[in-house]
């Protein structure tokens, strides 16, 4: 009986260590994503949730967007970046949207020439998830979803 109890305590300690390690990894990830990055074409808050909660896209999305703007050579206007779940629901967007993970951005696009420039530049940069709408182009970097896809809204 005494050895079973000791075994249980050992497993509890191991589980506790796993939780602490995971918490530290999440903390490191959050510290990395909250660091300010230097963007040439966008203000740091350009991608934040429009409800004002402060939720933001990842730095990887910011850096990719800045590179996309450089390659396009035309201004890119952010229609939608990060969305908290409440805002996403309020606007009637999909509950599986990459925006709620901070992994997507929609750029305004209302003419065929701009659409061509943005689309071809995104492909040139290796962006593998692109959505096309008559008023915007969606790009995202979700790694848990199909890549090498282009879809229509």
Coordinates of C-alpha atoms in Angstrom, one line a residue:
X1 CA 0.0 0.0 0.0
X2 CA 2.8 2.4 0.9
X3 CA 4.6 1.8 -2.5
X4 CA 1.3 2.5 -4.4
X5 CA 0.9 5.8 -2.7
X6 CA 4.5 6.7 -3.5
X7 CA 3.9 5.8 -7.1
X8 CA 0.8 8.0 -7.3
X9 CA 2.8 10.9 -5.8
X10 CA 5.5 10.4 -8.4
X11 CA 2.9 10.6 -11.2
X12 CA 1.3 13.7 -9.7
X13 CA 4.8 15.3 -9.6
X14 CA 5.5 14.3 -13.2
X15 CA 2.1 15.7 -14.3
X16 CA 2.8 18.9 -12.4
X17 CA 6.1 19.3 -14.1
X18 CA 4.5 18.8 -17.5
X19 CA 1.9 21.5 -16.7
X20 CA 4.7 23.9 -15.5
X21 CA 6.7 23.2 -18.7
X22 CA 3.7 23.8 -20.9
X23 CA 2.9 27.0 -19.0
X24 CA 6.4 28.3 -19.5
X25 CA 6.3 27.4 -23.3
X26 CA 3.0 29.4 -23.6
X27 CA 4.6 32.3 -21.7
X28 CA 7.6 32.3 -24.0
X29 CA 5.3 32.1 -27.0
X30 CA 3.2 35.1 -25.8
X31 CA 6.4 37.1 -24.9
X32 CA 7.6 36.5 -28.5
X33 CA 4.3 37.5 -30.1
X34 CA 3.9 40.6 -28.0
X35 CA 7.3 42.0 -28.8
X36 CA 7.0 45.0 -31.1
X37 CA 8.3 44.5 -34.6
X38 CA 9.4 47.2 -37.0
X39 CA 7.1 47.3 -40.0
X40 CA 7.8 49.5 -42.9
X41 CA 4.2 49.8 -44.3
X42 CA 1.8 49.2 -41.4
X43 CA 1.2 50.6 -38.0
X44 CA 1.6 48.1 -35.2
X45 CA -2.1 48.2 -34.4
X46 CA -3.3 47.8 -38.0
X47 CA -4.2 44.2 -37.5
X48 CA -5.9 44.3 -34.0
X49 CA -9.4 43.2 -33.4
X50 CA -11.9 45.9 -34.4
X51 CA -13.9 45.6 -31.2
X52 CA -11.1 47.2 -29.3
X53 CA -10.2 44.3 -27.1
X54 CA -6.6 44.4 -28.2
X55 CA -6.3 40.9 -29.7
X56 CA -3.7 40.9 -32.4
X57 CA -2.4 38.8 -35.2
X58 CA 0.9 37.0 -34.7
X59 CA 4.1 38.7 -35.5
X60 CA 4.6 36.2 -38.3
X61 CA 1.4 37.5 -40.0
X62 CA 2.6 41.1 -39.5
X63 CA 6.0 40.4 -41.0
X64 CA 4.4 38.5 -43.9
X65 CA 2.0 41.3 -44.6
X66 CA 4.8 43.8 -44.6
X67 CA 6.7 41.7 -47.1
X68 CA 3.6 41.2 -49.2
X69 CA 3.2 45.0 -49.4
X70 CA 6.8 45.4 -50.4
X71 CA 6.4 42.9 -53.3
X72 CA 3.1 44.3 -54.4
X73 CA 4.4 47.8 -54.7
X74 CA 0.8 49.1 -54.1
X75 CA -0.8 50.2 -50.8
X76 CA -2.6 47.4 -48.9
X77 CA -5.5 48.3 -46.6
X78 CA -6.4 45.9 -43.8
X79 CA -10.1 45.1 -43.8
X80 CA -9.8 42.6 -41.0
X81 CA -7.0 41.1 -39.0
X82 CA -7.3 39.4 -35.7
X83 CA -10.8 38.8 -34.3
X84 CA -11.7 37.8 -30.8
X85 CA -14.3 35.1 -30.7
X86 CA -17.0 37.6 -29.5
X87 CA -16.3 40.0 -32.4
X88 CA -16.1 37.1 -34.9
X89 CA -19.5 35.9 -33.8
X90 CA -21.0 39.4 -33.8
X91 CA -20.1 39.9 -37.5
X92 CA -21.4 36.4 -38.4
X93 CA -18.1 35.0 -39.5
X94 CA -17.2 31.3 -39.4
X95 CA -16.4 29.9 -36.0
X96 CA -13.4 28.1 -37.5
X97 CA -11.9 31.3 -39.0
X98 CA -8.1 31.6 -38.9
X99 CA -8.8 35.2 -37.8
X100 CA -9.7 34.0 -34.3
X101 CA -6.3 32.4 -34.0
X102 CA -4.5 35.6 -35.1
X103 CA -3.3 33.8 -38.3
X104 CA -5.2 35.7 -41.0
X105 CA -5.7 39.0 -42.6
X106 CA -8.0 40.4 -45.2
X107 CA -6.8 43.1 -47.5
X108 CA -9.2 45.4 -49.3
X109 CA -9.3 44.7 -53.0
X110 CA -12.0 46.2 -55.3
X111 CA -10.6 46.0 -58.8
X112 CA -9.2 43.2 -61.0
X113 CA -5.7 44.8 -61.5
X114 CA -5.1 45.1 -57.7
X115 CA -6.5 41.6 -57.3
X116 CA -4.0 40.3 -59.8
X117 CA -1.0 42.1 -58.2
X118 CA -1.9 40.9 -54.6
X119 CA -2.7 37.4 -55.7
X120 CA 0.5 36.9 -57.8
X121 CA 2.6 38.6 -55.1
X122 CA 1.1 36.3 -52.4
X123 CA 1.9 33.2 -54.4
X124 CA 5.4 34.5 -55.2
X125 CA 6.0 34.8 -51.4
X126 CA 4.9 31.3 -50.8
X127 CA 1.5 32.1 -49.2
X128 CA -0.4 28.8 -49.5
X129 CA -3.9 29.7 -48.2
X130 CA -5.7 32.5 -50.1
X131 CA -9.4 33.4 -50.2
X132 CA -10.8 35.6 -52.9
X133 CA -13.8 37.9 -52.4
X134 CA -15.0 40.7 -54.7
X135 CA -14.0 43.2 -52.0
X136 CA -11.0 41.6 -50.3
X137 CA -8.2 39.0 -50.5
X138 CA -7.8 36.8 -47.4
X139 CA -4.4 35.3 -46.6
X140 CA -3.7 33.0 -43.7
X141 CA -0.9 30.9 -42.3
X142 CA -2.9 28.2 -40.4
X143 CA -0.8 25.1 -40.3
X144 CA -3.5 22.8 -39.2
X145 CA -5.5 23.2 -42.4
X146 CA -5.0 22.3 -46.1
X147 CA -2.3 24.3 -47.9
X148 CA -1.9 25.2 -51.5
X149 CA -5.5 26.3 -51.7
X150 CA -7.3 29.2 -53.2
X151 CA -11.1 29.6 -52.5
X152 CA -13.9 32.0 -53.3
X153 CA -16.3 33.6 -50.9

